[in-house]
mmCIF file of C-alpha atoms in Angstrom:
data_model
loop_
_atom_site.group_PDB
_atom_site.id
_atom_site.type_symbol
_atom_site.label_atom_id
_atom_site.label_comp_id
_atom_site.label_asym_id
_atom_site.label_seq_id
_atom_site.Cartn_x
_atom_site.Cartn_y
_atom_site.Cartn_z
ATOM 1 C CA MET A 1318 0.000 0.000 0.000
ATOM 2 C CA ASN A 1319 1.402 3.364 -1.074
ATOM 3 C CA LYS A 1320 1.424 5.824 1.822
ATOM 4 C CA ASP A 1321 1.682 8.748 -0.613
ATOM 5 C CA MET A 1322 -1.570 7.874 -2.352
ATOM 6 C CA LYS A 1323 -3.927 10.768 -2.945
ATOM 7 C CA ILE A 1324 -7.058 10.487 -0.815
ATOM 8 C CA LEU A 1325 -10.304 12.477 -1.083
ATOM 9 C CA ILE A 1326 -12.350 12.822 2.112
ATOM 10 C CA VAL A 1327 -16.018 13.669 1.417
ATOM 11 C CA ASP A 1328 -18.187 14.724 4.371
ATOM 12 C CA ASP A 1329 -20.512 17.685 4.917
ATOM 13 C CA PHE A 1330 -19.316 18.172 8.508
ATOM 14 C CA ALA A 1331 -15.935 19.882 8.738
ATOM 15 C CA THR A 1332 -15.338 18.268 12.132
ATOM 16 C CA MET A 1333 -15.746 14.759 10.753
ATOM 17 C CA ARG A 1334 -13.474 15.588 7.782
ATOM 18 C CA ARG A 1335 -10.871 16.774 10.240
ATOM 19 C CA ILE A 1336 -11.172 13.637 12.387
ATOM 20 C CA VAL A 1337 -10.795 11.363 9.341
ATOM 21 C CA LYS A 1338 -7.902 13.484 8.079
ATOM 22 C CA ASN A 1339 -6.118 13.270 11.462
ATOM 23 C CA LEU A 1340 -6.668 9.520 11.693
ATOM 24 C CA LEU A 1341 -5.319 9.046 8.171
ATOM 25 C CA ARG A 1342 -2.319 11.219 9.060
ATOM 26 C CA ASP A 1343 -1.673 9.015 12.112
ATOM 27 C CA LEU A 1344 -1.757 6.006 9.779
ATOM 28 C CA GLY A 1345 0.897 7.696 7.636
ATOM 29 C CA PHE A 1346 -1.319 9.067 4.848
ATOM 30 C CA ASN A 1347 -0.524 12.746 4.421
ATOM 31 C CA ASN A 1348 -1.782 13.380 0.885
ATOM 32 C CA THR A 1349 -5.420 14.041 1.812
ATOM 33 C CA HIS A 1350 -7.906 16.462 0.256
ATOM 34 C CA GLU A 1351 -11.435 17.416 1.252
ATOM 35 C CA ALA A 1352 -14.848 17.931 -0.367
ATOM 36 C CA ASP A 1353 -18.120 18.736 1.405
ATOM 37 C CA ASP A 1354 -20.478 16.678 -0.769
ATOM 38 C CA GLY A 1355 -20.719 14.593 -3.939
ATOM 39 C CA LEU A 1356 -21.181 17.605 -6.193
ATOM 40 C CA THR A 1357 -17.928 19.234 -5.093
ATOM 41 C CA ALA A 1358 -16.176 15.849 -5.072
ATOM 42 C CA ILE A 1359 -16.873 14.957 -8.720
ATOM 43 C CA PRO A 1360 -14.896 17.805 -10.389
ATOM 44 C CA MET A 1361 -12.014 17.128 -7.987
ATOM 45 C CA LEU A 1362 -12.072 13.423 -8.863
ATOM 46 C CA ASN A 1363 -12.236 14.178 -12.591
ATOM 47 C CA THR A 1364 -9.069 16.267 -12.594
ATOM 48 C CA GLY A 1365 -7.279 15.313 -9.389
ATOM 49 C CA ASN A 1366 -5.957 11.829 -10.148
ATOM 50 C CA PHE A 1367 -7.116 10.444 -6.801
ATOM 51 C CA ASP A 1368 -6.253 6.942 -5.575
ATOM 52 C CA PHE A 1369 -8.852 6.512 -2.871
ATOM 53 C CA VAL A 1370 -12.160 8.036 -1.701
ATOM 54 C CA VAL A 1371 -13.488 8.062 1.870
ATOM 55 C CA THR A 1372 -17.087 9.306 1.854
ATOM 56 C CA ASP A 1373 -20.015 9.911 4.165
ATOM 57 C CA TRP A 1374 -23.476 8.846 2.956
ATOM 58 C CA ASN A 1375 -25.903 11.530 4.124
ATOM 59 C CA MET A 1376 -24.921 14.883 2.604
ATOM 60 C CA PRO A 1377 -26.872 17.737 1.034
ATOM 61 C CA GLY A 1378 -26.373 18.298 -2.689
ATOM 62 C CA MET A 1379 -25.261 14.814 -3.613
ATOM 63 C CA THR A 1380 -25.159 11.870 -1.212
ATOM 64 C CA GLY A 1381 -22.209 9.546 -0.896
ATOM 65 C CA PHE A 1382 -24.369 6.738 -2.303
ATOM 66 C CA ASP A 1383 -25.024 8.726 -5.480
ATOM 67 C CA LEU A 1384 -21.351 9.662 -5.622
ATOM 68 C CA LEU A 1385 -20.479 5.949 -5.420
ATOM 69 C CA LYS A 1386 -22.879 5.140 -8.266
ATOM 70 C CA HIS A 1387 -21.460 8.039 -10.293
ATOM 71 C CA ILE A 1388 -17.907 6.797 -9.774
ATOM 72 C CA ARG A 1389 -18.811 3.231 -10.805
ATOM 73 C CA ALA A 1390 -20.621 4.524 -13.925
ATOM 74 C CA ASP A 1391 -17.733 6.736 -15.069
ATOM 75 C CA PRO A 1392 -15.245 4.825 -17.258
ATOM 76 C CA GLU A 1393 -12.375 6.978 -15.976
ATOM 77 C CA LEU A 1394 -13.236 6.502 -12.303
ATOM 78 C CA LYS A 1395 -14.928 3.102 -12.133
ATOM 79 C CA ASP A 1396 -11.984 1.282 -10.512
ATOM 80 C CA LEU A 1397 -11.413 3.912 -7.809
ATOM 81 C CA PRO A 1398 -11.708 2.275 -4.373
ATOM 82 C CA VAL A 1399 -14.426 3.835 -2.206
ATOM 83 C CA LEU A 1400 -14.734 3.462 1.567
ATOM 84 C CA MET A 1401 -18.001 4.555 3.098
ATOM 85 C CA VAL A 1402 -17.807 6.004 6.621
ATOM 86 C CA THR A 1403 -21.342 6.784 7.700
ATOM 87 C CA ALA A 1404 -23.932 6.856 10.472
ATOM 88 C CA GLU A 1405 -26.352 5.010 8.152
ATOM 89 C CA SER A 1406 -26.733 1.600 9.750
ATOM 90 C CA LYS A 1407 -29.802 0.047 8.127
ATOM 91 C CA ARG A 1408 -29.148 -3.369 6.678
ATOM 92 C CA GLU A 1409 -30.806 -2.506 3.372
ATOM 93 C CA GLN A 1410 -28.475 0.493 3.045
ATOM 94 C CA ILE A 1411 -25.365 -1.597 3.636
ATOM 95 C CA VAL A 1412 -26.615 -4.161 1.113
ATOM 96 C CA ALA A 1413 -27.399 -1.371 -1.389
ATOM 97 C CA ALA A 1414 -23.909 0.099 -0.967
ATOM 98 C CA ALA A 1415 -22.360 -3.340 -1.456
ATOM 99 C CA GLN A 1416 -24.416 -3.884 -4.598
ATOM 100 C CA ALA A 1417 -23.411 -0.446 -5.893
ATOM 101 C CA GLY A 1418 -19.795 -1.527 -5.585
ATOM 102 C CA VAL A 1419 -18.504 -0.055 -2.335
ATOM 103 C CA ASN A 1420 -15.095 -1.401 -1.243
ATOM 104 C CA GLY A 1421 -15.608 -1.014 2.495
ATOM 105 C CA TYR A 1422 -18.267 0.166 4.945
ATOM 106 C CA ILE A 1423 -17.637 1.677 8.378
ATOM 107 C CA VAL A 1424 -20.426 2.795 10.715
ATOM 108 C CA LYS A 1425 -19.926 5.884 12.852
ATOM 109 C CA PRO A 1426 -18.856 6.188 15.596
ATOM 110 C CA PHE A 1427 -15.725 4.289 14.643
ATOM 111 C CA THR A 1428 -12.183 3.822 15.936
ATOM 112 C CA ALA A 1429 -8.768 4.400 14.392
ATOM 113 C CA ALA A 1430 -8.172 0.633 14.506
ATOM 114 C CA VAL A 1431 -11.289 -0.068 12.404
ATOM 115 C CA LEU A 1432 -10.283 2.561 9.835
ATOM 116 C CA LYS A 1433 -6.796 1.082 9.587
ATOM 117 C CA GLU A 1434 -8.092 -2.473 9.243
ATOM 118 C CA LYS A 1435 -10.591 -1.591 6.494
ATOM 119 C CA ILE A 1436 -8.083 0.425 4.464
ATOM 120 C CA GLU A 1437 -5.533 -2.387 4.687
ATOM 121 C CA LYS A 1438 -8.154 -4.927 3.659
ATOM 122 C CA ILE A 1439 -9.264 -2.849 0.663
ATOM 123 C CA PHE A 1440 -5.727 -2.492 -0.694
ATOM 124 C CA GLU A 1441 -4.802 -6.081 0.107
ATOM 125 C CA ARG A 1442 -7.673 -7.221 -2.082
ATOM 126 C CA ILE A 1443 -6.861 -4.740 -4.863
ATOM 127 C CA GLU A 1444 -3.205 -5.607 -4.972
ATOM 128 C CA LYS A 1445 -3.893 -9.348 -5.135
ATOM 129 C CA MET B 442 -65.262 17.567 27.406
ATOM 130 C CA SER B 443 -68.230 15.911 29.178
ATOM 131 C CA ASP B 444 -70.426 18.680 27.858
ATOM 132 C CA GLN B 445 -69.237 17.959 24.386
ATOM 133 C CA SER B 446 -69.663 14.197 24.465
ATOM 134 C CA SER B 447 -73.110 14.627 26.000
ATOM 135 C CA GLN B 448 -74.029 16.830 23.038
ATOM 136 C CA SER B 449 -73.313 14.129 20.520
ATOM 137 C CA GLU B 450 -74.812 11.484 22.820
ATOM 138 C CA ASN B 451 -77.996 13.531 22.943
ATOM 139 C CA PHE B 452 -78.064 13.570 19.167
ATOM 140 C CA GLU B 453 -77.544 9.823 18.997
ATOM 141 C CA GLN B 454 -80.326 9.242 21.536
ATOM 142 C CA LEU B 455 -82.658 11.493 19.605
ATOM 143 C CA LEU B 456 -81.749 9.665 16.393
ATOM 144 C CA ARG B 457 -82.471 6.274 17.975
ATOM 145 C CA SER B 458 -85.735 7.213 19.652
ATOM 146 C CA THR B 459 -87.079 9.146 16.661
ATOM 147 C CA THR B 460 -86.288 6.508 14.046
ATOM 148 C CA GLY B 461 -88.685 4.010 15.574
ATOM 149 C CA GLU B 462 -91.388 6.636 15.690
ATOM 150 C CA LEU B 463 -90.632 7.653 12.103
ATOM 151 C CA ILE B 464 -91.079 4.112 10.767
ATOM 152 C CA GLU B 465 -94.303 3.813 12.752
ATOM 153 C CA LYS B 466 -95.683 7.034 11.277
ATOM 154 C CA ILE B 467 -94.731 6.029 7.739
ATOM 155 C CA GLU B 468 -96.345 2.620 8.178
ATOM 156 C CA GLN B 469 -99.487 4.296 9.527
ATOM 157 C CA GLY B 470 -99.462 6.634 6.515
ATOM 158 C CA GLU B 471 -99.130 9.782 8.629
ATOM 159 C CA LEU B 472 -96.724 11.433 6.237
ATOM 160 C CA ILE B 473 -96.995 14.949 7.628
ATOM 161 C CA ASP B 474 -95.918 13.709 11.075
ATOM 162 C CA ALA B 475 -93.134 11.696 9.449
ATOM 163 C CA VAL B 476 -91.814 14.740 7.594
ATOM 164 C CA ASN B 477 -91.970 16.743 10.814
ATOM 165 C CA LEU B 478 -89.920 14.085 12.554
ATOM 166 C CA LEU B 479 -87.364 14.140 9.750
ATOM 167 C CA GLN B 480 -87.214 17.894 10.116
ATOM 168 C CA GLN B 481 -86.582 17.491 13.858
ATOM 169 C CA ILE B 482 -83.698 15.109 13.232
ATOM 170 C CA ASN B 483 -82.269 17.421 10.630
ATOM 171 C CA ASP B 484 -82.514 20.461 12.924
ATOM 172 C CA ALA B 485 -80.798 18.611 15.734
ATOM 173 C CA ARG B 486 -78.079 17.452 13.373
ATOM 174 C CA ASN B 487 -77.519 20.941 12.022
ATOM 175 C CA LYS B 488 -77.443 22.428 15.491
ATOM 176 C CA ASN B 489 -74.857 19.894 16.578
ATOM 177 C CA LEU B 490 -72.873 20.461 13.433
ATOM 178 C CA TYR B 491 -72.716 24.206 14.029
ATOM 179 C CA ILE B 492 -71.613 23.601 17.595
ATOM 180 C CA GLU B 493 -68.916 21.144 16.537
ATOM 181 C CA VAL B 494 -67.620 23.342 13.723
ATOM 182 C CA GLY B 495 -67.528 26.206 16.201
ATOM 183 C CA ARG B 496 -65.556 24.026 18.601
ATOM 184 C CA LEU B 497 -63.186 22.955 15.855
ATOM 185 C CA THR B 498 -62.544 26.563 14.899
ATOM 186 C CA ARG B 499 -61.901 27.409 18.512
ATOM 187 C CA ALA B 500 -59.554 24.427 18.887
ATOM 188 C CA LEU B 501 -57.712 25.356 15.703
ATOM 189 C CA HIS B 502 -57.239 28.843 17.043
ATOM 190 C CA ASP B 503 -56.005 27.514 20.409
ATOM 191 C CA ALA B 504 -53.736 25.015 18.725
ATOM 192 C CA ILE B 505 -52.150 27.703 16.600
ATOM 193 C CA ARG B 506 -51.680 29.761 19.724
ATOM 194 C CA ASP B 507 -50.217 26.755 21.551
ATOM 195 C CA PHE B 508 -47.921 25.892 18.644
ATOM 196 C CA HIS B 509 -46.564 29.405 19.081
ATOM 197 C CA LEU B 510 -46.566 29.563 15.305
ATOM 198 C CA ASP B 511 -45.197 32.630 13.659
ATOM 199 C CA THR B 512 -48.434 34.335 12.681
ATOM 200 C CA SER B 513 -46.780 37.730 12.671
ATOM 201 C CA ALA B 514 -46.756 37.782 8.872
ATOM 202 C CA ALA B 515 -50.528 37.292 8.847
ATOM 203 C CA VAL B 516 -51.190 39.618 11.749
ATOM 204 C CA GLY B 517 -48.687 42.230 10.678
ATOM 205 C CA ASN B 518 -46.598 42.061 13.819
ATOM 206 C CA GLN B 519 -43.008 41.516 12.724
ATOM 207 C CA GLU B 520 -41.351 41.930 16.082
ATOM 208 C CA GLU B 521 -42.215 38.724 17.886
ATOM 209 C CA PHE B 522 -40.444 35.515 16.976
ATOM 210 C CA SER B 523 -42.350 32.260 17.195
ATOM 211 C CA ASP B 524 -41.204 29.432 19.453
ATOM 212 C CA ILE B 525 -40.727 27.236 16.395
ATOM 213 C CA SER B 526 -38.240 29.561 14.734
ATOM 214 C CA ASP B 527 -36.746 30.086 18.176
ATOM 215 C CA ALA B 528 -36.326 26.287 18.452
ATOM 216 C CA ALA B 529 -34.569 26.236 15.074
ATOM 217 C CA ASP B 530 -32.222 28.949 16.326
ATOM 218 C CA ARG B 531 -31.587 26.940 19.472
ATOM 219 C CA LEU B 532 -30.741 23.817 17.500
ATOM 220 C CA ASN B 533 -28.396 25.792 15.262
ATOM 221 C CA TYR B 534 -26.747 26.995 18.444
ATOM 222 C CA VAL B 535 -26.282 23.346 19.474
ATOM 223 C CA ILE B 536 -24.580 22.604 16.145
ATOM 224 C CA LYS B 537 -22.289 25.593 16.609
ATOM 225 C CA MET B 538 -21.424 24.717 20.214
ATOM 226 C CA THR B 539 -20.586 21.100 19.409
ATOM 227 C CA GLN B 540 -18.555 22.143 16.377
ATOM 228 C CA ASP B 541 -16.594 24.727 18.366
ATOM 229 C CA ALA B 542 -15.909 22.184 21.113
ATOM 230 C CA ALA B 543 -14.742 19.571 18.608
ATOM 231 C CA ASN B 544 -12.441 22.093 16.945
ATOM 232 C CA THR B 545 -11.001 23.367 20.239
ATOM 233 C CA THR B 546 -10.348 19.795 21.358
ATOM 234 C CA MET B 547 -8.643 18.865 18.088
ATOM 235 C CA ASP B 548 -6.589 22.104 18.061
ATOM 236 C CA LYS B 549 -5.308 21.328 21.541
ATOM 237 C CA VAL B 550 -4.572 17.715 20.668
ATOM 238 C CA ASP B 551 -2.725 18.885 17.535
ATOM 239 C CA GLU B 552 -0.615 21.138 19.764
ATOM 240 C CA CYS B 553 0.131 18.294 22.179
ATOM 241 C CA ILE B 554 1.270 15.741 19.584
ATOM 242 C CA PRO B 555 4.598 17.427 18.620
ATOM 243 C CA VAL B 556 5.330 18.245 22.284
ATOM 244 C CA ALA B 557 4.910 14.612 23.275
ATOM 245 C CA GLU B 558 6.912 13.459 20.260
ATOM 246 C CA LYS B 559 9.762 15.864 21.083
ATOM 247 C CA LEU B 560 9.834 14.773 24.720
ATOM 248 C CA GLY B 561 9.986 11.135 23.717
ATOM 249 C CA GLN B 562 12.686 11.766 21.123
ATOM 250 C CA GLU B 563 14.900 13.726 23.537
ATOM 251 C CA ALA B 564 14.458 11.164 26.287
ATOM 252 C CA SER B 565 15.406 8.323 23.966
ATOM 253 C CA ASP B 566 18.516 10.214 22.724
ATOM 254 C CA LEU B 567 19.584 10.959 26.282
ATOM 255 C CA ARG B 568 18.955 7.389 27.351
ATOM 256 C CA SER B 569 21.394 6.026 24.766
ATOM 257 C CA GLU B 570 23.970 8.609 25.855
ATOM 258 C CA TRP B 571 23.307 7.644 29.456
ATOM 259 C CA ALA B 572 23.860 3.985 28.614
ATOM 260 C CA ARG B 573 27.235 4.890 27.110
ATOM 261 C CA LEU B 574 28.110 6.705 30.329
ATOM 262 C CA LYS B 575 27.131 3.661 32.386
ATOM 263 C CA ARG B 576 29.278 1.455 30.181
ATOM 264 C CA ARG B 577 32.096 3.973 30.792
ATOM 265 C CA GLU B 578 32.417 4.616 27.064
ATOM 266 C CA MET B 579 32.263 8.372 27.411
ATOM 267 C CA SER B 580 35.113 10.876 27.156
ATOM 268 C CA PRO B 581 35.241 13.729 29.697
ATOM 269 C CA GLU B 582 34.239 16.289 26.984
ATOM 270 C CA GLU B 583 31.274 14.176 25.968
ATOM 271 C CA PHE B 584 30.292 13.873 29.607
ATOM 272 C CA ARG B 585 30.350 17.663 30.024
ATOM 273 C CA ASP B 586 28.139 17.904 26.959
ATOM 274 C CA LEU B 587 25.732 15.305 28.361
ATOM 275 C CA TYR B 588 25.732 17.113 31.694
ATOM 276 C CA LYS B 589 24.526 20.305 29.981
ATOM 277 C CA ARG B 590 22.003 18.480 27.824
ATOM 278 C CA MET B 591 20.562 16.760 30.870
ATOM 279 C CA ASP B 592 20.059 20.131 32.535
ATOM 280 C CA LEU B 593 18.346 21.548 29.446
ATOM 281 C CA PHE B 594 16.214 18.439 29.068
ATOM 282 C CA LEU B 595 14.941 18.629 32.633
ATOM 283 C CA GLU B 596 14.138 22.288 32.219
ATOM 284 C CA SER B 597 12.274 21.799 28.946
ATOM 285 C CA THR B 598 10.478 18.713 30.308
ATOM 286 C CA GLU B 599 9.119 20.862 33.085
ATOM 287 C CA GLN B 600 7.891 23.498 30.604
ATOM 288 C CA GLN B 601 6.426 20.968 28.202
ATOM 289 C CA ALA B 602 4.652 19.082 30.964
ATOM 290 C CA GLU B 603 3.139 22.393 31.989
ATOM 291 C CA GLN B 604 1.987 23.044 28.428
ATOM 292 C CA LEU B 605 0.505 19.567 28.177
ATOM 293 C CA SER B 606 -1.446 19.899 31.388
ATOM 294 C CA SER B 607 -2.700 23.348 30.419
ATOM 295 C CA ASN B 608 -3.906 21.900 27.095
ATOM 296 C CA PHE B 609 -5.535 19.000 28.931
ATOM 297 C CA SER B 610 -7.500 21.341 31.142
ATOM 298 C CA GLU B 611 -8.593 23.343 28.088
ATOM 299 C CA ILE B 612 -9.771 20.104 26.480
ATOM 300 C CA THR B 613 -11.752 19.332 29.622
ATOM 301 C CA LEU B 614 -13.243 22.827 29.652
ATOM 302 C CA ALA B 615 -14.302 22.440 26.016
ATOM 303 C CA GLN B 616 -16.596 19.594 27.105
ATOM 304 C CA GLY B 617 -18.764 22.190 28.866
ATOM 305 C CA TYR B 618 -20.852 22.297 25.688
ATOM 306 C CA GLN B 619 -22.588 19.111 26.864
ATOM 307 C CA ASP B 620 -24.308 20.921 29.739
ATOM 308 C CA LEU B 621 -25.326 23.941 27.642
ATOM 309 C CA THR B 622 -26.528 22.024 24.607
ATOM 310 C CA GLY B 623 -28.319 19.528 26.867
ATOM 311 C CA GLN B 624 -30.382 22.342 28.376
ATOM 312 C CA VAL B 625 -31.224 23.744 24.963
ATOM 313 C CA VAL B 626 -32.209 20.356 23.538
ATOM 314 C CA LYS B 627 -34.440 19.681 26.570
ATOM 315 C CA LYS B 628 -36.333 22.929 25.907
ATOM 316 C CA VAL B 629 -36.879 21.956 22.295
ATOM 317 C CA ILE B 630 -38.141 18.519 23.408
ATOM 318 C CA VAL B 631 -40.725 20.231 25.643
ATOM 319 C CA LEU B 632 -41.890 22.348 22.700
ATOM 320 C CA VAL B 633 -42.196 19.305 20.437
ATOM 321 C CA HIS B 634 -44.356 17.568 23.067
ATOM 322 C CA GLU B 635 -46.585 20.642 23.327
ATOM 323 C CA VAL B 636 -47.029 20.732 19.579
ATOM 324 C CA GLU B 637 -47.845 17.014 19.577
ATOM 325 C CA ASP B 638 -50.474 17.435 22.309
ATOM 326 C CA SER B 639 -52.080 20.332 20.436
ATOM 327 C CA LEU B 640 -52.199 18.339 17.215
ATOM 328 C CA VAL B 641 -53.761 15.335 18.919
ATOM 329 C CA GLU B 642 -56.391 17.579 20.474
ATOM 330 C CA LEU B 643 -57.119 19.107 17.076
ATOM 331 C CA VAL B 644 -57.545 15.691 15.471
ATOM 332 C CA ARG B 645 -59.913 14.688 18.270
ATOM 333 C CA MET B 646 -62.032 17.805 17.717
ATOM 334 C CA ALA B 647 -62.167 17.232 13.981
ATOM 335 C CA SER B 648 -63.344 13.658 14.508
ATOM 336 C CA GLN B 649 -66.474 15.017 16.252
ATOM 337 C CA VAL B 650 -67.395 16.921 13.092
ATOM 338 C CA ASP B 651 -66.736 13.836 10.986
ATOM 339 C CA LYS B 652 -69.040 11.815 13.223
ATOM 340 C CA ILE B 653 -71.983 14.200 12.922
ATOM 341 C CA THR B 654 -71.657 14.916 9.225
ATOM 342 C CA GLY B 655 -71.023 11.223 8.553
ATOM 343 C CA ILE B 656 -67.824 11.956 6.646
ATOM 344 C CA ARG B 657 -65.689 8.878 6.210
ATOM 345 C CA HIS B 658 -62.053 9.396 5.307
ATOM 346 C CA GLU B 659 -60.458 7.002 2.905
ATOM 347 C CA ASN B 660 -57.395 5.399 4.301
ATOM 348 C CA THR B 661 -54.817 7.929 3.205
ATOM 349 C CA GLU B 662 -51.891 5.813 4.246
ATOM 350 C CA GLN B 663 -50.555 5.100 0.828
ATOM 351 C CA GLN B 664 -48.322 2.200 0.197
ATOM 352 C CA THR B 665 -44.690 3.111 0.109
ATOM 353 C CA GLU B 666 -43.654 3.793 -3.416
ATOM 354 C CA VAL B 667 -41.311 1.248 -4.792
ATOM 355 C CA VAL B 668 -40.285 3.401 -7.748
ATOM 356 C CA ASP B 669 -36.998 4.512 -6.245
ATOM 357 C CA ALA B 670 -35.337 1.582 -4.566
ATOM 358 C CA THR B 671 -32.516 3.700 -3.110
ATOM 359 C CA PRO B 672 -32.898 3.722 0.662
ATOM 360 C CA ALA B 673 -33.129 7.293 1.909
ATOM 361 C CA PRO B 674 -30.439 8.282 4.385
ATOM 362 C CA GLU B 675 -31.821 8.747 7.859
ATOM 363 C CA GLY B 676 -28.783 9.560 9.963
ATOM 364 C CA PRO B 677 -27.589 7.863 13.122
ATOM 365 C CA ALA B 678 -29.890 5.108 14.381
ATOM 366 C CA ILE B 679 -31.162 5.966 17.844
ATOM 367 C CA ASN B 680 -31.672 2.893 20.081
ATOM 368 C CA ALA B 681 -30.165 0.597 17.445
ATOM 369 C CA GLU B 682 -30.342 -2.369 19.841
ATOM 370 C CA LYS B 683 -34.066 -1.913 20.320
ATOM 371 C CA ARG B 684 -34.849 -1.512 16.633
ATOM 372 C CA GLY B 685 -34.213 -5.146 15.955
ATOM 373 C CA ILE B 686 -33.108 -6.573 12.669
ATOM 374 C CA ASP B 687 -33.432 -3.659 10.246
ATOM 375 C CA VAL B 688 -30.486 -1.817 11.790
ATOM 376 C CA VAL B 689 -27.019 -3.079 12.623
ATOM 377 C CA SER B 690 -25.758 -2.265 16.103
ATOM 378 C CA GLY B 691 -22.066 -1.978 15.344
ATOM 379 C CA GLN B 692 -19.140 -2.512 13.019
ATOM 380 C CA ASP B 693 -19.047 -6.283 13.745
ATOM 381 C CA GLU B 694 -22.554 -6.707 12.356
ATOM 382 C CA VAL B 695 -21.639 -4.626 9.285
ATOM 383 C CA ASP B 696 -18.667 -6.909 8.702
ATOM 384 C CA ASP B 697 -20.817 -10.033 9.151
ATOM 385 C CA LEU B 698 -23.407 -8.704 6.725
ATOM 386 C CA LEU B 699 -20.787 -7.782 4.127
ATOM 387 C CA SER B 700 -18.989 -11.100 4.432
ATOM 388 C CA SER B 701 -22.317 -12.885 3.926
ATOM 389 C CA LEU B 702 -22.503 -10.924 0.652
ATOM 390 C CA GLY B 703 -19.114 -12.231 -0.386
ATOM 391 C CA PHE B 704 -16.953 -9.340 0.827
#
């Protein structure tokens, strides 16, 4: 796993973006960028050459679920790994995210250890 | 209340007692009497209807007053704020307070991290020097150097420990938002209960009118549309344990669910 990979954090709450950013920094990922919903994330993804997306689900403008579907439908972005970090904990939502092609799903509140484990798992599987 | 239910009971009694008489009169061919009876029933019904509509209007007025709705636009009084918009302001205040507290806490933690790292680094450097001294591998000049460094280290440790504890107490102070936001949220909960009570009362009043006019409402609970299969986001699940199987209660259950889907 490349610690210099470029990561986009998408969450409408600045506090949560900061928490995720700090946790990623503690895990050695310093190349992080932020967007406050799907609509601001898409232009960044189109031009930014990102390696990984960490997104919330419930956001105004465009939800993380719609962002995930957009990424999977875009030929340029379709292989981009997406980790969902969200308070949405209904089973049907988790199943829907899995069917839409999410790479990992973390429910808030979460710990640094869970974030680390999921990121490692995602890249283990990709690099296989 | 008793007055009101007795009103409609009276009407029901009248309806029951008069119907028998009405059939009798019709069977006996006394049509004029029958029509008079019908007129009596109709009058009673109308009278009751007026009373109930009057009550409903009154209740609507009271409910609006109890909702503390912002009627200033309608009344022309722009100065008073309604409790509802006040509640929205209060909740925005809660968002701001929690955000400020989170930011203060993270600022202070960010300040502490390099201090702790520096302390650890210096201590580990000194420890290896100290080990050399214990193994008698140190020249007198190096020892003088270590002697000075030790002095500086102790001094800066004292200062940095002070900075850490001052940051810790600021982090503790930042948690004061819990008390303040708790009070605000409690007030909003009281308002929501008041609004609920007023609405229930209003529905009860309206049902009296329905009863007298004989209006039957179709079941307006429409089936959930299946057009858009995307589950709508609903935010954090409150009482996840009590909600049963539709909601997962933690990361372990998410992992189980995903692995059952082949993840």
